[in-house]
Coordinates of C-alpha atoms in Angstrom, one line a residue:
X1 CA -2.7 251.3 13.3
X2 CA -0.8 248.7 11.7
X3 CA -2.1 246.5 8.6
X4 CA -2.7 243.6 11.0
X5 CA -6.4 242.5 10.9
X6 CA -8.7 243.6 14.0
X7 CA -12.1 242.3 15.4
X8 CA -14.3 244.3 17.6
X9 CA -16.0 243.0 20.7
X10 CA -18.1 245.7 22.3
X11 CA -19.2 244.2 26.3
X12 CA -19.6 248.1 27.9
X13 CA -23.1 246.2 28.9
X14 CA -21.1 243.3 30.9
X15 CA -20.4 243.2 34.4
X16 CA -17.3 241.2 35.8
X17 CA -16.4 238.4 35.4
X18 CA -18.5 238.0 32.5
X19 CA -16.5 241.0 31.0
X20 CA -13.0 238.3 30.4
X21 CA -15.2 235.9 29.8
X22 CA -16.6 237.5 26.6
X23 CA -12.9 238.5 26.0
X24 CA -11.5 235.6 25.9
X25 CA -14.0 233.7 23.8
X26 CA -13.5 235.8 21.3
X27 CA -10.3 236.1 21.4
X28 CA -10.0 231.8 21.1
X29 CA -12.2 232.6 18.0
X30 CA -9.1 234.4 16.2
X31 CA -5.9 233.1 14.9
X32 CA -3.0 234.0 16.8
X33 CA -1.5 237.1 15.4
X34 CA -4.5 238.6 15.1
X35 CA -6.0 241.7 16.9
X36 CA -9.1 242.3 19.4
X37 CA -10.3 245.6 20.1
X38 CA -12.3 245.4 22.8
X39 CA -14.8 248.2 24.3
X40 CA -15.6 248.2 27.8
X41 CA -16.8 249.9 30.5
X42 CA -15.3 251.0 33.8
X43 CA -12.6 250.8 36.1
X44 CA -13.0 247.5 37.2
X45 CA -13.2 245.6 33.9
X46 CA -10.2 247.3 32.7
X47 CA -8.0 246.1 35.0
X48 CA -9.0 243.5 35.5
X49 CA -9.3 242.1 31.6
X50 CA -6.2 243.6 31.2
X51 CA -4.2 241.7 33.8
X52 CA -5.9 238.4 33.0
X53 CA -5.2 239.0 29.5
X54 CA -1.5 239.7 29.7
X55 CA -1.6 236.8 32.7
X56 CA -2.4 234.8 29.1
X57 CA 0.7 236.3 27.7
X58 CA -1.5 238.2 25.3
X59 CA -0.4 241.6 24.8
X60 CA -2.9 244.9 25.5
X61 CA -0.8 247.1 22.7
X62 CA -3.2 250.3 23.8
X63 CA -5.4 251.4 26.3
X64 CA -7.9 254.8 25.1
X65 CA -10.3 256.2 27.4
X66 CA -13.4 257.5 25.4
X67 CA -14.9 261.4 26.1
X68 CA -17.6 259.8 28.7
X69 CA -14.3 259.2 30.9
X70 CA -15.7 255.5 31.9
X71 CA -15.8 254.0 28.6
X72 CA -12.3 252.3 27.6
X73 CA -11.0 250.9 24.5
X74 CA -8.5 247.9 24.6
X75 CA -6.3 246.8 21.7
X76 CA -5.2 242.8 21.7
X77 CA -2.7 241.1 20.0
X78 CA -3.7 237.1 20.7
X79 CA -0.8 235.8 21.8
X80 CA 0.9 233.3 19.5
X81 CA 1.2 230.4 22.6
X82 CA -2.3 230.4 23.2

């Protein structure tokens, strides 16, 4: 990890779309520069928060699967355009 700040948004309970939609609230919540780690669960919502978030030009730095297999972790930078 670097020494840049991170929030935590945990949505393994959301089903898509409401899974970006979380995302990105929080992620307007930070300043840019700023990381997001987001837990989530299932195929699904990884790709497809991923893709909309780097379609936002934010980068996804890491991507972890957790022991269980279907529970991911996603690591934000928030973009500095946005």
């Amino acid at each position: 990890m670097s020494d840049i700040e991170m929030a935590e948004l945990d949505i393994t309970h959301e089903v898509c779309p409401m899974t970006f939609v979380h995302t990105r609230l929080a992620l307007d919540r930070l300043p840019a520069g700023k990381k997001l780690l987001v837990r989530l669960r299932g195929a699904g919502p990884l790709d497809n928060v991923s893709r909309s978030l780097k379609l936002l030009g934010h980068v996804v730095e890491e991507i972890q699967t957790e022991t269980d297999g279907i529970t991911h972790q996603l690591t934000v930078l928030k973009s500095r355009a946005s």
